[in-house]
PDB file of C-alpha atoms in Angstrom:
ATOM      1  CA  UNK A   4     -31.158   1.354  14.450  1.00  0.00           C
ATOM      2  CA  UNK A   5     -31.541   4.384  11.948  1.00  0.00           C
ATOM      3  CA  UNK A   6     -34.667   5.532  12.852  1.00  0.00           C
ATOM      4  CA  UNK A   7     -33.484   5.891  17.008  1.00  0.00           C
ATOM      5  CA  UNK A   8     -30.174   7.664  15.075  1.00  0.00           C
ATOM      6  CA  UNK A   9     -27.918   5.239  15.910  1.00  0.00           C
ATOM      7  CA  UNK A  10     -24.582   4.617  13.371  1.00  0.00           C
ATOM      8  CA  UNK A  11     -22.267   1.911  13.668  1.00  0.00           C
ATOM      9  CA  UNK A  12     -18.259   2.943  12.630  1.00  0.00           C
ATOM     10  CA  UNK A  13     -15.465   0.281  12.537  1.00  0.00           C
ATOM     11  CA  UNK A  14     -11.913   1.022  12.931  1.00  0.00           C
ATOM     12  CA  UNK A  15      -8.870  -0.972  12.237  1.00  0.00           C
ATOM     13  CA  UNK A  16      -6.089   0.531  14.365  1.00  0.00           C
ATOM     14  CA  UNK A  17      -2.316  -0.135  13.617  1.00  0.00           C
ATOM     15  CA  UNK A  18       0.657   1.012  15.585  1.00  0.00           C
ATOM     16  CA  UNK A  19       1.163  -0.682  18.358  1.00  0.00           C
ATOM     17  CA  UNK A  20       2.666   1.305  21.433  1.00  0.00           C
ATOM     18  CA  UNK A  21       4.772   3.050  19.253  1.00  0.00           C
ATOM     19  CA  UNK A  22       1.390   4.857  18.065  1.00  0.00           C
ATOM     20  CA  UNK A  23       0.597   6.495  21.621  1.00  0.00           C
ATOM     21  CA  UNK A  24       4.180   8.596  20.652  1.00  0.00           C
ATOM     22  CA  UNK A  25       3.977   8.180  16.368  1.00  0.00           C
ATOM     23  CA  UNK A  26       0.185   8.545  16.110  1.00  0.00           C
ATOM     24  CA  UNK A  27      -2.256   5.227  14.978  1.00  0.00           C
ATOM     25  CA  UNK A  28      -2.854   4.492  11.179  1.00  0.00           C
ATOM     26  CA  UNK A  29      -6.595   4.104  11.126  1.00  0.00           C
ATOM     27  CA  UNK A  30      -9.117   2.448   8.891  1.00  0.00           C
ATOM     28  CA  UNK A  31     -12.595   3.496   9.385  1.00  0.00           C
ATOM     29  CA  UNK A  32     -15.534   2.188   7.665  1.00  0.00           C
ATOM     30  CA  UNK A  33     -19.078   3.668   7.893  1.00  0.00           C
ATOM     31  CA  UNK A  34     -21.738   5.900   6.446  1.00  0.00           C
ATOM     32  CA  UNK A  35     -19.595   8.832   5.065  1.00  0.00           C
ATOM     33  CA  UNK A  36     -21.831  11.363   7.105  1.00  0.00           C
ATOM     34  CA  UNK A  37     -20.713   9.641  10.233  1.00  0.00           C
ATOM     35  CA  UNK A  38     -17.125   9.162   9.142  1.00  0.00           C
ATOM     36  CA  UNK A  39     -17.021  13.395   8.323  1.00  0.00           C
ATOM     37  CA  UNK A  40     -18.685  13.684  11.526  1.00  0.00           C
ATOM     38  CA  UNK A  41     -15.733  11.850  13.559  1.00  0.00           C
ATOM     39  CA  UNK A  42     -12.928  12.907  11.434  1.00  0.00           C
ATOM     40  CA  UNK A  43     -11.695  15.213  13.304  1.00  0.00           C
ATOM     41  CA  UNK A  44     -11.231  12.446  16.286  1.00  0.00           C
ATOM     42  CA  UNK A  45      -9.841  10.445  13.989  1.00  0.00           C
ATOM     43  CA  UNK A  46      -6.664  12.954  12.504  1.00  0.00           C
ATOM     44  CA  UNK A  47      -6.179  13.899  16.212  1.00  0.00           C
ATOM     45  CA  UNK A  48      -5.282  10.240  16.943  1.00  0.00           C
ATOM     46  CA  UNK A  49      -3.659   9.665  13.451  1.00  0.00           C
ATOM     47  CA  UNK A  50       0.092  10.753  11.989  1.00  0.00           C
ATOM     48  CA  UNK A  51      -0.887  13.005   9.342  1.00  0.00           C
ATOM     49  CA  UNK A  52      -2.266  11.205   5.959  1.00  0.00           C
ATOM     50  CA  UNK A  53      -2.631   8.211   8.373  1.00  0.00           C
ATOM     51  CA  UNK A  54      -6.448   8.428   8.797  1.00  0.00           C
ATOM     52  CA  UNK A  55      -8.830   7.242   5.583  1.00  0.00           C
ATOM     53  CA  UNK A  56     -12.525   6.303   5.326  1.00  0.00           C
ATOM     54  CA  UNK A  57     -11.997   3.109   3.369  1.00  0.00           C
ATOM     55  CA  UNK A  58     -16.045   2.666   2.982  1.00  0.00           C
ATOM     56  CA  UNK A  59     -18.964   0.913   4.524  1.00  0.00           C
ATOM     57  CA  UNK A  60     -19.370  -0.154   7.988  1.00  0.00           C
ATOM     58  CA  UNK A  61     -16.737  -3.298   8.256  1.00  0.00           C
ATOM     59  CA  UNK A  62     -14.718  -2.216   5.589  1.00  0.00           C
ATOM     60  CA  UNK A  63     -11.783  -0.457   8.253  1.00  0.00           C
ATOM     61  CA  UNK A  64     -11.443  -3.859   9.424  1.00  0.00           C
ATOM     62  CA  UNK A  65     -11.575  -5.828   6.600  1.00  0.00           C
ATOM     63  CA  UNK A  66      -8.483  -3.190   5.607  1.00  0.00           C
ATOM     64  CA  UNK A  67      -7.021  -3.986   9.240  1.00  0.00           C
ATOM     65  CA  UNK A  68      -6.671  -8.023   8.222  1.00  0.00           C
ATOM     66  CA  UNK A  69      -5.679  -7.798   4.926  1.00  0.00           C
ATOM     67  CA  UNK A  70      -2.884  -5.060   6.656  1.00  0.00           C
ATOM     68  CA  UNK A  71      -1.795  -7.645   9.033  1.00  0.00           C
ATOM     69  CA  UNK A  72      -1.914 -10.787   6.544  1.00  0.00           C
ATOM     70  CA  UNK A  73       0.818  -8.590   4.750  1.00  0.00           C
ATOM     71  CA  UNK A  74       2.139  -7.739   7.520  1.00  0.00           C
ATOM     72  CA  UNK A  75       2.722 -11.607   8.524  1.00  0.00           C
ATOM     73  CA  UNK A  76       4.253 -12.539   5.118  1.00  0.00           C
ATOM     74  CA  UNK A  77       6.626  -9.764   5.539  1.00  0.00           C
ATOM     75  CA  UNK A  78       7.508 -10.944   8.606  1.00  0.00           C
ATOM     76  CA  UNK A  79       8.129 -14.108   7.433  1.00  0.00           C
ATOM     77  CA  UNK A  80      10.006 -13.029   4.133  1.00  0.00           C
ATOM     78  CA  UNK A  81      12.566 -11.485   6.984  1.00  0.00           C
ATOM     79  CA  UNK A  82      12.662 -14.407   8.966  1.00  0.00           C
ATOM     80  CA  UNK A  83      13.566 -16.431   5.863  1.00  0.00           C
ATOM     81  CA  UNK A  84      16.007 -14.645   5.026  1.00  0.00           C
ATOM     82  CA  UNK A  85      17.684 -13.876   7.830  1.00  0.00           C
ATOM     83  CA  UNK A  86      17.604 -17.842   8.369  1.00  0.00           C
ATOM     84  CA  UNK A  87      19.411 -18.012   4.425  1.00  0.00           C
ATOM     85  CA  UNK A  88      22.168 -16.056   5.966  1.00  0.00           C
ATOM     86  CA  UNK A  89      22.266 -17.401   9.850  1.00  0.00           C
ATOM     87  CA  UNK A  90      22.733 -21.365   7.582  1.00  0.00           C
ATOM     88  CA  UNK A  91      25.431 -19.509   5.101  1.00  0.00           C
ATOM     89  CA  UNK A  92      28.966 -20.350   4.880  1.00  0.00           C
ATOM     90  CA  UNK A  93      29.359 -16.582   5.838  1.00  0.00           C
ATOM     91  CA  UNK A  94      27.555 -16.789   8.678  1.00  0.00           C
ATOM     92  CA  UNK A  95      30.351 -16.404  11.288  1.00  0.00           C
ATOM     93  CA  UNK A  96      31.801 -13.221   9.376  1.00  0.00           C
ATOM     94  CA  UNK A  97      28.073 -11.472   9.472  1.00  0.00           C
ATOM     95  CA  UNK A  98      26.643  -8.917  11.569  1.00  0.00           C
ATOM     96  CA  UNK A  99      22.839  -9.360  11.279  1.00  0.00           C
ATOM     97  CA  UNK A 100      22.092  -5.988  13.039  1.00  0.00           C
ATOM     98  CA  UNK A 101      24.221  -4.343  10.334  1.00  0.00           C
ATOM     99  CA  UNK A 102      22.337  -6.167   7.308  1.00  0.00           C
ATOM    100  CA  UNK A 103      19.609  -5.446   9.016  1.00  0.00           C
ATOM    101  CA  UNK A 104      20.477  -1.526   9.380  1.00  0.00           C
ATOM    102  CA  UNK A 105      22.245  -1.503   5.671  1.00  0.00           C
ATOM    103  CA  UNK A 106      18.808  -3.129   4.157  1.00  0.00           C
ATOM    104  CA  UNK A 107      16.822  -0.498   5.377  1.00  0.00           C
ATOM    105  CA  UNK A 108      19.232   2.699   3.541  1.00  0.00           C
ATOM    106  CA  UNK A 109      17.773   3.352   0.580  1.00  0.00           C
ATOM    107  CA  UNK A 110      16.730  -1.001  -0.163  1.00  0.00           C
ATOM    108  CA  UNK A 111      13.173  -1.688  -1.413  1.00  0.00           C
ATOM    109  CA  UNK A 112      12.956  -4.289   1.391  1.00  0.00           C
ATOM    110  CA  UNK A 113      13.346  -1.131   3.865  1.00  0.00           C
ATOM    111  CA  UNK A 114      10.444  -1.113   6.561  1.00  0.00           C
ATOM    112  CA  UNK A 115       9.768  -0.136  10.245  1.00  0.00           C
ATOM    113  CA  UNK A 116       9.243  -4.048  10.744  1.00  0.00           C
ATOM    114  CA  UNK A 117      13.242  -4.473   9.838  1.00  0.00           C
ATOM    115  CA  UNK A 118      14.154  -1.480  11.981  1.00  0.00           C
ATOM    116  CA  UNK A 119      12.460  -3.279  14.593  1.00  0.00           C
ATOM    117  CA  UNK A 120      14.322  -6.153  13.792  1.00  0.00           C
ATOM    118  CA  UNK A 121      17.404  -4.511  13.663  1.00  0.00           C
ATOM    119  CA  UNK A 122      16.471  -3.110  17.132  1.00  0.00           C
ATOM    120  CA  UNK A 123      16.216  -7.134  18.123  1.00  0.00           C
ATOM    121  CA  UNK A 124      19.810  -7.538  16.513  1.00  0.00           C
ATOM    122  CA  UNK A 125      21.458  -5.137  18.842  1.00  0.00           C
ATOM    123  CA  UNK A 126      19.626  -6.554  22.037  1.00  0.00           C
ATOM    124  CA  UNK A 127      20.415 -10.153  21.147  1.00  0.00           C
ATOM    125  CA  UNK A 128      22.760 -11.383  18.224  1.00  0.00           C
ATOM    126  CA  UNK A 129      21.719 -14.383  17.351  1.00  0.00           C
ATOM    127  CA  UNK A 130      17.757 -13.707  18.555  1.00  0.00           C
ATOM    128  CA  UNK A 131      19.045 -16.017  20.799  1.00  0.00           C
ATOM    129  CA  UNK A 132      15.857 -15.216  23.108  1.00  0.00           C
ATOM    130  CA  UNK A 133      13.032 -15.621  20.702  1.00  0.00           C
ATOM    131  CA  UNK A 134      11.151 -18.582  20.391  1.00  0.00           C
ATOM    132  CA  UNK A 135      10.082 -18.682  16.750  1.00  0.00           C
ATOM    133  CA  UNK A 136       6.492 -19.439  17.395  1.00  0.00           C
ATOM    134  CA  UNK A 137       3.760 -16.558  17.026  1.00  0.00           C
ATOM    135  CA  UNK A 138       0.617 -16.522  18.967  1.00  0.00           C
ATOM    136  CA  UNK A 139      -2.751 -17.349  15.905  1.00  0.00           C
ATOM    137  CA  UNK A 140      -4.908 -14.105  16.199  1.00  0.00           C
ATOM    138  CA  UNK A 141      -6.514 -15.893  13.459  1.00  0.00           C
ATOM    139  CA  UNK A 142      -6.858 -12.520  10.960  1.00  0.00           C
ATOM    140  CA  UNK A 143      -3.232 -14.531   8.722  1.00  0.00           C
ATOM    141  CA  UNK A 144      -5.871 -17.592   8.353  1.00  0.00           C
ATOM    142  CA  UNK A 145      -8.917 -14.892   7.431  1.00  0.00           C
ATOM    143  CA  UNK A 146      -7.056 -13.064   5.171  1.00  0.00           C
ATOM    144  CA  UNK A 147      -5.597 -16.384   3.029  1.00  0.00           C
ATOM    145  CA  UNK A 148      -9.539 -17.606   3.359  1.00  0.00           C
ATOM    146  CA  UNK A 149     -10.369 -13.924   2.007  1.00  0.00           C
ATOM    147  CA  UNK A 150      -7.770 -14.609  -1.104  1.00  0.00           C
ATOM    148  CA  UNK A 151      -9.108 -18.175  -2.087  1.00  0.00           C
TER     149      UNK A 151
END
């Protein structure tokens, strides 16, 4: 494909919806020429500092699922814990949107994922409404494979 001039780029995207209004954190792997090349479609998609060339083709991605693989265990650490206090014998005393909005002042737990979870609190107490069961993308499983 390099002699007919054609590159191959990768990008891990993360953000969600919320990127269309905060700007997408993107992980780009591919020749550096071709990476300086696109850059500049890159930053005008990305928050600033939230574009990087992380290296050879595949490498944005390979960024992307180790991302979500931490982004899973944190997910989980929260759901843990929030499950320590729900099964507490101060349970009936706590507001869980207010932990949730107190943890995120200042607390080296604080992270968008808990202000989206305090964002759940205040829709739905108890989380009532959620079902507890996450759809397997498979990238948790290729990211523990990754680590073994």
């Amino acid at each position: 494909m390099g002699k007919k001039e054609i590159r191959f780029v990768d990008a891990g995207v993360s953000g969600g919806v919320w990127g269309l209004k905060n700007g997408y954190c993107l992980m780009a792997g591919g020749d550096a020429a071709t990476c300086r090349f696109l850059e500049p479609i890159f930053k005008s998609l990305a928050p600033e500092n939230g574009y990087l060339h992380c290296g050879d083709t595949g490498s944005g991605h390979f960024v992307k699922m180790v991302h979500n693989g931490i982004e899973y265990g944190m997910m989980q650490a929260y759901g843990e814990g929030f499950d320590i206090l729900k099964a507490s014998p101060y349970a009936d005393s706590l507001n869980f949107e207010g932990v949730a909005h107190l943890w995120n002042q200042g607390s080296v737990i604080r992270s968008w994922l808990l202000e989206l979870l305090e964002s759940a609190f205040a829709k739905d107490p108890h989380l009532t409404e959620i079902k507890g069961v996450v759809a397997d993308s498979g990238e948790g499983r290729w990211t523990l494979q990754q680590a073994v």
